[in-house]
Short mmCIF file of C-alpha atoms in Angstrom, two decimals:
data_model
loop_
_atom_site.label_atom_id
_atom_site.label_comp_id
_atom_site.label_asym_id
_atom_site.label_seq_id
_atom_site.Cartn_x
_atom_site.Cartn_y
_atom_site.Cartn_z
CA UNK M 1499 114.36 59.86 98.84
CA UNK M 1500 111.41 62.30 99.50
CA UNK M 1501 113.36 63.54 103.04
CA UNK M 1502 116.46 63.66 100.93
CA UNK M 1503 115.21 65.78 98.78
CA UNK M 1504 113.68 68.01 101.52
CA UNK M 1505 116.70 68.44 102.97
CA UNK M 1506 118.44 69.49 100.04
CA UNK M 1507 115.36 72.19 99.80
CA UNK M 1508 115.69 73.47 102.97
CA UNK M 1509 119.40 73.64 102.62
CA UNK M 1510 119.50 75.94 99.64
CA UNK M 1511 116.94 77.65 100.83
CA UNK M 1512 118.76 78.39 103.71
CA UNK M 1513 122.01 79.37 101.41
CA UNK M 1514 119.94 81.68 99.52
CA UNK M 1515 118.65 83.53 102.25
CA UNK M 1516 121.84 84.29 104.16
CA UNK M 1517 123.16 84.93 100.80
CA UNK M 1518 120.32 88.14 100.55
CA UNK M 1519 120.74 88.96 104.19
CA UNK M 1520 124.64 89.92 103.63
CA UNK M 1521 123.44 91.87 100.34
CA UNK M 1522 121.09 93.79 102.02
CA UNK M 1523 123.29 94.77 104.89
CA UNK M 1524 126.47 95.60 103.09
CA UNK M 1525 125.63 95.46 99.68
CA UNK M 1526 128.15 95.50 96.92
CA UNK M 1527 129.59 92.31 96.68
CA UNK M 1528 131.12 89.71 94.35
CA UNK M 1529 130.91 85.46 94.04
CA UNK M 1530 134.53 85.44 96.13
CA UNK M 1531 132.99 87.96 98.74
CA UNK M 1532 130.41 85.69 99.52
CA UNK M 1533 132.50 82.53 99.69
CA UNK M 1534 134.11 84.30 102.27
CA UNK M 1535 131.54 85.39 104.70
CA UNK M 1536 129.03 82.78 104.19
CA UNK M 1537 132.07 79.57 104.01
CA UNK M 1538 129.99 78.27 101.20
CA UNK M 1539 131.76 76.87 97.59
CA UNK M 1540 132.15 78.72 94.62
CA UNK M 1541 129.27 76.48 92.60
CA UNK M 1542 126.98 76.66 95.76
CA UNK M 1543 127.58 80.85 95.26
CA UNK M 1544 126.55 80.81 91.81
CA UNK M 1545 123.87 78.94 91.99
CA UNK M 1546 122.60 80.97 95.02
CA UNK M 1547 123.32 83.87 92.77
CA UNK M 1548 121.27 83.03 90.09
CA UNK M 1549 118.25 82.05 91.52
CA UNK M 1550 118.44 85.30 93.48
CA UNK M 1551 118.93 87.06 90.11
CA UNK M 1552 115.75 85.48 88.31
CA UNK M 1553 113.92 85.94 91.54
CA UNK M 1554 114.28 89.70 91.01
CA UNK M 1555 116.05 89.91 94.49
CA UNK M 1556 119.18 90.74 93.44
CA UNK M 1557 120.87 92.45 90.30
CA UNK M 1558 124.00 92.78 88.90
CA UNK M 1559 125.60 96.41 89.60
CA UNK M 1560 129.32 96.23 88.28
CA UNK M 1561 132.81 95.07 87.88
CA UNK M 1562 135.27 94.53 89.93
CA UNK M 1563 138.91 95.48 88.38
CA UNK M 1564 142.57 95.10 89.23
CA UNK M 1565 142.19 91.44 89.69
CA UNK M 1566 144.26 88.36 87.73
CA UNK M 1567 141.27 86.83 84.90
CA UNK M 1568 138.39 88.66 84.37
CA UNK M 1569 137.13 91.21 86.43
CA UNK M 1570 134.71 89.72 89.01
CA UNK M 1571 130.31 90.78 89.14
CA UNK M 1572 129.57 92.96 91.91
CA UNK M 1573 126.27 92.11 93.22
CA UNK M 1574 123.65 94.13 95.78
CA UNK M 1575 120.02 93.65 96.24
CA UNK M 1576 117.45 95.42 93.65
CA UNK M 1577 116.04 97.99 95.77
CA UNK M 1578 112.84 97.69 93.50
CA UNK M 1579 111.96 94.53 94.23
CA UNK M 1580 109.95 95.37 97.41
CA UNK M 1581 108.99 99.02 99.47
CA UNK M 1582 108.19 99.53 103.09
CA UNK M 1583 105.80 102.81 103.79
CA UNK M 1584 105.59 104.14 106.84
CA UNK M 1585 103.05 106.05 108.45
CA UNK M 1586 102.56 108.28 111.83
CA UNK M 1587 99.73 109.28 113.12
CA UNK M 1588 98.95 111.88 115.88
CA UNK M 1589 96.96 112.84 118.95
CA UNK M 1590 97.56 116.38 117.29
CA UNK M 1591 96.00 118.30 120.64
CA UNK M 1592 97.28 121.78 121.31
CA UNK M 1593 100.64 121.46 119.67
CA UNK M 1594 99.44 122.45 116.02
CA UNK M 1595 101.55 119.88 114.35
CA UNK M 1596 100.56 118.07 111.05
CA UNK M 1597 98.60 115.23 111.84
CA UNK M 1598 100.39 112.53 109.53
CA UNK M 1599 103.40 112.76 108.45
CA UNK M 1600 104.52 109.52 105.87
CA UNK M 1601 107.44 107.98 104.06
CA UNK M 1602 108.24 104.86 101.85
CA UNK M 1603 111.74 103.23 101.27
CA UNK M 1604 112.93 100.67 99.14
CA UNK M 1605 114.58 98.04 99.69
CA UNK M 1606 117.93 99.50 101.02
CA UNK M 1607 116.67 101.64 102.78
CA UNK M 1608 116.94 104.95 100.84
CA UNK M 1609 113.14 107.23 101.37
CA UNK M 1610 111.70 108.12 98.07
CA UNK M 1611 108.82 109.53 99.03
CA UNK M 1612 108.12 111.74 102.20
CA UNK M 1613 105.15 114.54 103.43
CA UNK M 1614 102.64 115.48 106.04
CA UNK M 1615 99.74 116.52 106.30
CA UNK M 1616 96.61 117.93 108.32
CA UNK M 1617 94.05 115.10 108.21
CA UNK M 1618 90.43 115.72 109.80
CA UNK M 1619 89.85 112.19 111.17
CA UNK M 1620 86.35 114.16 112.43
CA UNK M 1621 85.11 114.06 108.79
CA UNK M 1622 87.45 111.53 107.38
CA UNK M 1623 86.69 107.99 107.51
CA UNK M 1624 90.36 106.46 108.66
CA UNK M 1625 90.45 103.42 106.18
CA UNK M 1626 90.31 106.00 103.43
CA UNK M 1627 92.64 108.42 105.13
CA UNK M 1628 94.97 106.42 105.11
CA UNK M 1629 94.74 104.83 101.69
CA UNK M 1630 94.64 108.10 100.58
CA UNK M 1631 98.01 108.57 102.16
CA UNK M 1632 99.66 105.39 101.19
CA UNK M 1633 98.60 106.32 98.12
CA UNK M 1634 99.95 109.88 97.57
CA UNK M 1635 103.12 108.30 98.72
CA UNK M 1636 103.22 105.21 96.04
CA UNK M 1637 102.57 108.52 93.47
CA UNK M 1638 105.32 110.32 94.42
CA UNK M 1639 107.70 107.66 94.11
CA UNK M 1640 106.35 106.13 91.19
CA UNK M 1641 106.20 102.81 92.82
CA UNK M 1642 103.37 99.92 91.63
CA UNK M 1643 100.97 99.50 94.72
CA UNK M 1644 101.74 95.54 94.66
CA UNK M 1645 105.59 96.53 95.29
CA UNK M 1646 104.99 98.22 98.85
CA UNK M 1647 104.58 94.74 101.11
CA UNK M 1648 103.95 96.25 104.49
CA UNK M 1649 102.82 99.29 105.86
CA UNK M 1650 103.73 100.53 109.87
CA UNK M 1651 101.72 102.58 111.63
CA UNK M 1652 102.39 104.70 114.55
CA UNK M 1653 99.87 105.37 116.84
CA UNK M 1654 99.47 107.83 119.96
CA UNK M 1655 97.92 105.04 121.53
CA UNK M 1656 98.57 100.96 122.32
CA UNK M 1657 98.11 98.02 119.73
CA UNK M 1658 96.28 94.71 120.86
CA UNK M 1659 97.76 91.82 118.59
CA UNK M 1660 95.67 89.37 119.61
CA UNK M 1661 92.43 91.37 118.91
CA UNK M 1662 93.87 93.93 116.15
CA UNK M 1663 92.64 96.52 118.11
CA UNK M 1664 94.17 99.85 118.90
CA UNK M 1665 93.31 101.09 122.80
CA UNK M 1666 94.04 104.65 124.84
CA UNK M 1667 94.11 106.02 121.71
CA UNK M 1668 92.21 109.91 121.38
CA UNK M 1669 92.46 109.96 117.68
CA UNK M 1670 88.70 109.82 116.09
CA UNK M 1671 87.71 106.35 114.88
CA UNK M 1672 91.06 104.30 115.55
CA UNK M 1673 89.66 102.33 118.09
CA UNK M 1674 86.75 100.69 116.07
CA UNK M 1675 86.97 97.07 116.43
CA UNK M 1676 88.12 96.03 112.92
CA UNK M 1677 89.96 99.09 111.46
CA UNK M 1678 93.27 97.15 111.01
CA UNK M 1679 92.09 94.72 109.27
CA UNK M 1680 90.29 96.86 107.18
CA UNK M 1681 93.46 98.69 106.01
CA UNK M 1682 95.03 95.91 105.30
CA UNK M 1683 92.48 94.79 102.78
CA UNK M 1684 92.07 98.15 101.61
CA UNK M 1685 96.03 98.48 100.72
CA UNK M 1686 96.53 94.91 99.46
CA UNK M 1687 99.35 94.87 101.93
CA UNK M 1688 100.76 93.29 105.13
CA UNK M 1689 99.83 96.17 108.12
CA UNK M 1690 102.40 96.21 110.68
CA UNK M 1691 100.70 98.70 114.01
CA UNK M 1692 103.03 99.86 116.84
CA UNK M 1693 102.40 102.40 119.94
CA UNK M 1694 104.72 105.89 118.27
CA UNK M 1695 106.74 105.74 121.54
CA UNK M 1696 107.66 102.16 121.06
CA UNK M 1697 108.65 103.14 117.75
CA UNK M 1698 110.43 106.43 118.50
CA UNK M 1699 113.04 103.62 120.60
CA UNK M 1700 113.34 101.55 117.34
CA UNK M 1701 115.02 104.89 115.82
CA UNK M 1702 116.62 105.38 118.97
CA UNK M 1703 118.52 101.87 118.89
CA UNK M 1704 119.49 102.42 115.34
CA UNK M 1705 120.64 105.54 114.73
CA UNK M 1706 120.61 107.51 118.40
CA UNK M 1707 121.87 107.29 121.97
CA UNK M 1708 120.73 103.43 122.50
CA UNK M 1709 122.67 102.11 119.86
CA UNK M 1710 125.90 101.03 122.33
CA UNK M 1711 123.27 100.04 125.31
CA UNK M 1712 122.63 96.64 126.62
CA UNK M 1713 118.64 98.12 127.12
CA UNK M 1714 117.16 100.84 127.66
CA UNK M 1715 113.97 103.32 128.90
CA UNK M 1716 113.23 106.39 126.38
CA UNK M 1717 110.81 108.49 128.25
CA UNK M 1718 108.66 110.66 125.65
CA UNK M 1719 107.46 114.03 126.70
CA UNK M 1720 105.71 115.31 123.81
CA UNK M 1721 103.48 118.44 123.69
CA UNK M 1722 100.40 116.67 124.62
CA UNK M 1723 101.44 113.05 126.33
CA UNK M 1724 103.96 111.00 128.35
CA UNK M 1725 105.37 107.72 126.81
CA UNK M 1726 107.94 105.47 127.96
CA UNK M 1727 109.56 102.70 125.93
CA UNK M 1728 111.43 99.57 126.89
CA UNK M 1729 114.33 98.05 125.02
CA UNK M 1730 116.06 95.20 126.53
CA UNK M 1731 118.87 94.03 124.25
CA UNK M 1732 117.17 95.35 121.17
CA UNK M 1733 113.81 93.89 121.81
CA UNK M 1734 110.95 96.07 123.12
CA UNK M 1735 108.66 95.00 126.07
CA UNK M 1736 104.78 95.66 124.80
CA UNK M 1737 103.13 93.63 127.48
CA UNK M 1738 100.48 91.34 126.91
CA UNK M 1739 97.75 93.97 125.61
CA UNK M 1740 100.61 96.55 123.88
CA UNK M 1741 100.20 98.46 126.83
CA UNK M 1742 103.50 98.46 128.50
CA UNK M 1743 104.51 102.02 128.97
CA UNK M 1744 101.50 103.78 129.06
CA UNK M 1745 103.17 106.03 131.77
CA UNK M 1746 100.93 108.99 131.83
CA UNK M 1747 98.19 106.78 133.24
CA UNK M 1748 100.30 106.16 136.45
CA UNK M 1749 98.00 107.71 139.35
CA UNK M 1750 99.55 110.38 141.90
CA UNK M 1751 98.13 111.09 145.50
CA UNK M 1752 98.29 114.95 146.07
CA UNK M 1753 98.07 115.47 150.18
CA UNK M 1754 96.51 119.04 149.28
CA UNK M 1755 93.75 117.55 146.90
CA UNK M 1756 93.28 113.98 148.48
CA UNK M 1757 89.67 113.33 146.41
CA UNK M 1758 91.33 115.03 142.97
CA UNK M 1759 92.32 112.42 140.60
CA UNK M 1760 96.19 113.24 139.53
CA UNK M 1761 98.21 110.91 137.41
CA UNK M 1762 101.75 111.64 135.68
CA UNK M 1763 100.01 113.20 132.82
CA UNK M 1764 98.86 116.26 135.30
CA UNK M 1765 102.36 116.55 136.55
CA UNK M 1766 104.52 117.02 133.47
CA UNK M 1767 102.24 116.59 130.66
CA UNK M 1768 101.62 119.37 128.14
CA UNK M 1769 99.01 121.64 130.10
CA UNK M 1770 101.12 121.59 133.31
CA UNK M 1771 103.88 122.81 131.35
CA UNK M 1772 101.71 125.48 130.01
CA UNK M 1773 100.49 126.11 134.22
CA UNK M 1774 104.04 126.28 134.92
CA UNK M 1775 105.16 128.20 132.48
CA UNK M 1776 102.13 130.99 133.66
CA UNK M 1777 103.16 130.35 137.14
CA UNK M 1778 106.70 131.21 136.25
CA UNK M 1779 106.09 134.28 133.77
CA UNK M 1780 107.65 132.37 130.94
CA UNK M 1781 105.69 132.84 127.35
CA UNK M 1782 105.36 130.85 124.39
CA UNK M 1783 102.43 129.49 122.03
CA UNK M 1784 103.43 125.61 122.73
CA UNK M 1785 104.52 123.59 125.27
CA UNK M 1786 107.91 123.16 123.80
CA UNK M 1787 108.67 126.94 123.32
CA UNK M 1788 108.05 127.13 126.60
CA UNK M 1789 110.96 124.98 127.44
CA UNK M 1790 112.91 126.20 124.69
CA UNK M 1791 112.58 129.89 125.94
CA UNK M 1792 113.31 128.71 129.72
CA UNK M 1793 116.36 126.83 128.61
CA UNK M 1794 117.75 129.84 127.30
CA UNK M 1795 117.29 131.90 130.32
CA UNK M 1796 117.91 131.36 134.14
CA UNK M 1797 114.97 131.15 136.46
CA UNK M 1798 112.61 128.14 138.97
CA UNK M 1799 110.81 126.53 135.67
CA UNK M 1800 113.43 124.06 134.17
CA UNK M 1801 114.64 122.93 138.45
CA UNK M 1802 110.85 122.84 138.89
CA UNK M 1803 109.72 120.66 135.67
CA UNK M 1804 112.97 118.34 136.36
CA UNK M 1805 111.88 117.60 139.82
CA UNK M 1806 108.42 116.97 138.36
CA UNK M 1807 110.03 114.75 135.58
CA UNK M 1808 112.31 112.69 138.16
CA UNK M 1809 108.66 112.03 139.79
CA UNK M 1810 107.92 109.41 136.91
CA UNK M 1811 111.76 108.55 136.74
CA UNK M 1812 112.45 107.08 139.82
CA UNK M 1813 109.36 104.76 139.35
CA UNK M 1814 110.79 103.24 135.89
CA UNK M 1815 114.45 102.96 137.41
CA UNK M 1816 113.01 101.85 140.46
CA UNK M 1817 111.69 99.06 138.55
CA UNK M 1818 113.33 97.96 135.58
CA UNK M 1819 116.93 99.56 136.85
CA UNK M 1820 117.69 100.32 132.79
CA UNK M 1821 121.43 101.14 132.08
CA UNK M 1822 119.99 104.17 130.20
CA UNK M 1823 117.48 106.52 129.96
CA UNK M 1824 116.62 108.59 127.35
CA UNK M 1825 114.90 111.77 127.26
CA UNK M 1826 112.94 112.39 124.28
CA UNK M 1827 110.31 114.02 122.56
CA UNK M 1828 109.61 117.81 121.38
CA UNK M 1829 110.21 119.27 124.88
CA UNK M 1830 113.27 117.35 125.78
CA UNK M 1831 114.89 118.17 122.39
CA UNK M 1832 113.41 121.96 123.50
CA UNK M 1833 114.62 121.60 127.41
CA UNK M 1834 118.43 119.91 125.32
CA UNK M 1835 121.43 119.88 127.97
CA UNK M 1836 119.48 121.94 129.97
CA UNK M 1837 116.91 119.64 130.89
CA UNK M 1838 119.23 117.11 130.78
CA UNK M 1839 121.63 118.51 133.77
CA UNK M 1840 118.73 119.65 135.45
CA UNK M 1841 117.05 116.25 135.43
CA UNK M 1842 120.58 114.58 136.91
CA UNK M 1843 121.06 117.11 139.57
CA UNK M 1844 117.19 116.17 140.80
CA UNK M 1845 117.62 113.05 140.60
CA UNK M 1846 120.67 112.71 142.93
CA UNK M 1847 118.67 114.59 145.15
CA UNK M 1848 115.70 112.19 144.88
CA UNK M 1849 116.27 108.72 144.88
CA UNK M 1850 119.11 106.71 145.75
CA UNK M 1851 119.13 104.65 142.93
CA UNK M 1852 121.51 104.77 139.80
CA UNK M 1853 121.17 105.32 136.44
CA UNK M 1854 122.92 107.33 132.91
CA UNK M 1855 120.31 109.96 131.45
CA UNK M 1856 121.05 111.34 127.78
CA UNK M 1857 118.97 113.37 125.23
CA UNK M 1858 117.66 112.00 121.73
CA UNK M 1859 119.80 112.74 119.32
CA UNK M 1860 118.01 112.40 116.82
CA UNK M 1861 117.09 115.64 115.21
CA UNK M 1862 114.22 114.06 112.83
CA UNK M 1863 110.83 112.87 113.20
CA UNK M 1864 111.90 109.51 115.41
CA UNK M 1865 108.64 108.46 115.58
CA UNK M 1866 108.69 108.65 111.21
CA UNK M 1867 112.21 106.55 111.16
CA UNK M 1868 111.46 103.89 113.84
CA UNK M 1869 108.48 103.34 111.48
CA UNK M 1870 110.75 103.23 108.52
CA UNK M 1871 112.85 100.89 109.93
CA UNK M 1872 110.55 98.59 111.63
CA UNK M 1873 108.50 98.61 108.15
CA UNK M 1874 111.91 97.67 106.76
CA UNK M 1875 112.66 94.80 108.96
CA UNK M 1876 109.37 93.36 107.91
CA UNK M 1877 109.90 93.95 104.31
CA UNK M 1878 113.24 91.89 104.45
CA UNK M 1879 112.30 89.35 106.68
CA UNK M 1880 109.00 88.70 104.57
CA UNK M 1881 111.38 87.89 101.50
CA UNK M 1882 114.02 85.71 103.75
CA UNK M 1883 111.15 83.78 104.87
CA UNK M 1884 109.81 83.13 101.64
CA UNK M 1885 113.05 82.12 100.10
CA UNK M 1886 113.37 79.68 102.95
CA UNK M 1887 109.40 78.30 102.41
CA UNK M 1888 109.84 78.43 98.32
#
């Protein structure tokens, strides 16, 4: 009787959470929509229903009319009952930028809370930086702290699971053995850490130009560093350490400076730009008005810093042979079509290997909404899992 009764457990559990998963995705539906997509009866439905409504999970939000009998309960998840926060961090080097920038979401999705700010991790301890910031966000929303279940980080850097360490990572005091843990005690919630690159592909597969692709390479030139990301079908290579895509490390051999150290980083990183853009008589405060000011003009830089660019190019299509690559980051959004025509004419020229190149198009902070969403998917698979363990 005992594995009877398991069964049944497991069974309803199982009911319950695809019941959640369809409210969460679409939302807004009633007993009858639910018979339909899930194949389940109508007393299996409202049972489901119920326990998902005492639970907290799920809430009653209207009627639907214009039906024979009485109009039918429209259901969608309470987007109270749980809150992802989401926070980036950054190498903030020459480009001036804030230093954080932070957002929470409920449980659909919608932000209520959002800011940055310029954090001095020199004189700040980072446990209480970023409590700080977790909490400034759970004020603004008026949120309870025991309502946000998981916080995502993004870091300029890589992410050790097994160790809960954070490596090649320039930001003051985030690779102390122990920090994650720490802020994960210090919040009271689950801490979820992921290389900003990595998560800048996340946004890119949801809402930019690697939603329709089988997989895909982003390639991030930001102001400072070179990142590259790897989605194949939706999941994202990390390697065993985190440290897959660490592309700026990649050494160079320069035949006029045989004993000089050169790696990607040198080549089309955010102080060659600024060589380049000397070399070239182009002005601009920041790496990416530089491009943004070449772009607009005619001139050797933008052929030049695409040739450079196909340099580290060739070497990820060489191996991984993606069906895209995207170009993103503050000085390919700055470089735009530009860059991007640029980039396919040099790489004709270069390599004969084949592959589609696009822009981001994402206009916002990627790194910020991969966060977002990866906090999300934590969120709701957290509660799915516990419905199914209950």
């Amino acid at each position: 009787m005992a594995r009877l009764a398991g069964s049944s457990k497991l069974l309803r559990a199982m009911n319950e959470s695809a019941a959640l998963e369809l409210l969460l995705d679409p939302g807004m539906l009633t007993r009858a929509d639910l018979r339909k997509l899930t194949a389940l009866s109508t007393p299996t439905i409202s049972e489901v229903l119920r326990r998902l409504t005492e639970a907290g999970l799920v809430d009653v939000v209207g009627h639907a009319s214009g039906r024979p009998g009485p109009n039918a309960e429209i259901y969608a998840a309470n987007p109270d009952a749980a809150y992802a926060a989401a926070v980036s961090v950054r190498d903030v080097g020459t480009s001036g930028t804030p230093s954080v920038t932070a957002a929470l979401c409920d449980l659909t999705g919608e932000v209520r809370a959002r800011f940055e700010s310029r954090v001095d991790f020199l004189a700040t301890e980072p446990v209480a930086a970023l409590a700080g910031v977790v909490d400034r966000l759970r004020e603004q929303a008026g949120v309870p702290a025991e309502r946000i279940r998981h916080v995502q980080l993004g870091v300029p850097g890589s992410y050790d699971p097994r160790t809960e360490t954070i490596r090649l990572v320039d930001v003051p005091g985030f690779d102390r053995p122990g920090l994650v843990p720490g802020i994960a005690a210090e919040l009271g919630a689950h801490v979820g850490v992921d290389n900003d690159v990595n998560l800048a592909a996340v946004a890119e597969r949801r809402r930019g130009a690697g939603r329709d692709a089988e997989n895909f390479a982003l390639l991030w030139i930001g102001q400072d560093g070179l990142g590259l990301a790897i989605d194949i079908n939706g999941t994202l290579l990390r390697g065993t350490r985190g440290g897959a895509g660490e592309i700026g490390y990649v050494p160079l051999y320069s035949p006029d400076s045989p004993h000089r150290k050169l790696d990607l980083q040198d080549l089309f990183g955010g102080a060659a730009i600024m060589d380049l853009a000397r070399d070239n008589g182009i002005s601009g405060d920041t790496p990416a008005e530089v491009v943004a000011a070449a772009a607009a003009g005619a001139g050797e830089f933008i052929p030049t810093l695409a040739d450079r660019i196909v340099v580290g190019l060739a070497a990820v299509i060489a191996v991984l042979d993606p069906y895209l690559v995207v170009l993103a980051g503050p000085i390919a959004q700055a470089g735009g079509d530009t860059l991007l025509t640029a980039v396919n004419s040099a790489f004709q020229r270069a390599a004969p290997l084949e592959s589609s190149f696009a822009v981001t198009t994402i206009e916002d902070d990627a790194v910020l909404l991969g966060a977002l969403d990866a906090g999300l998917a934590a969120v709701r698979e957290a509660l799915i899992t516990a419905i199914r363990d209950s």
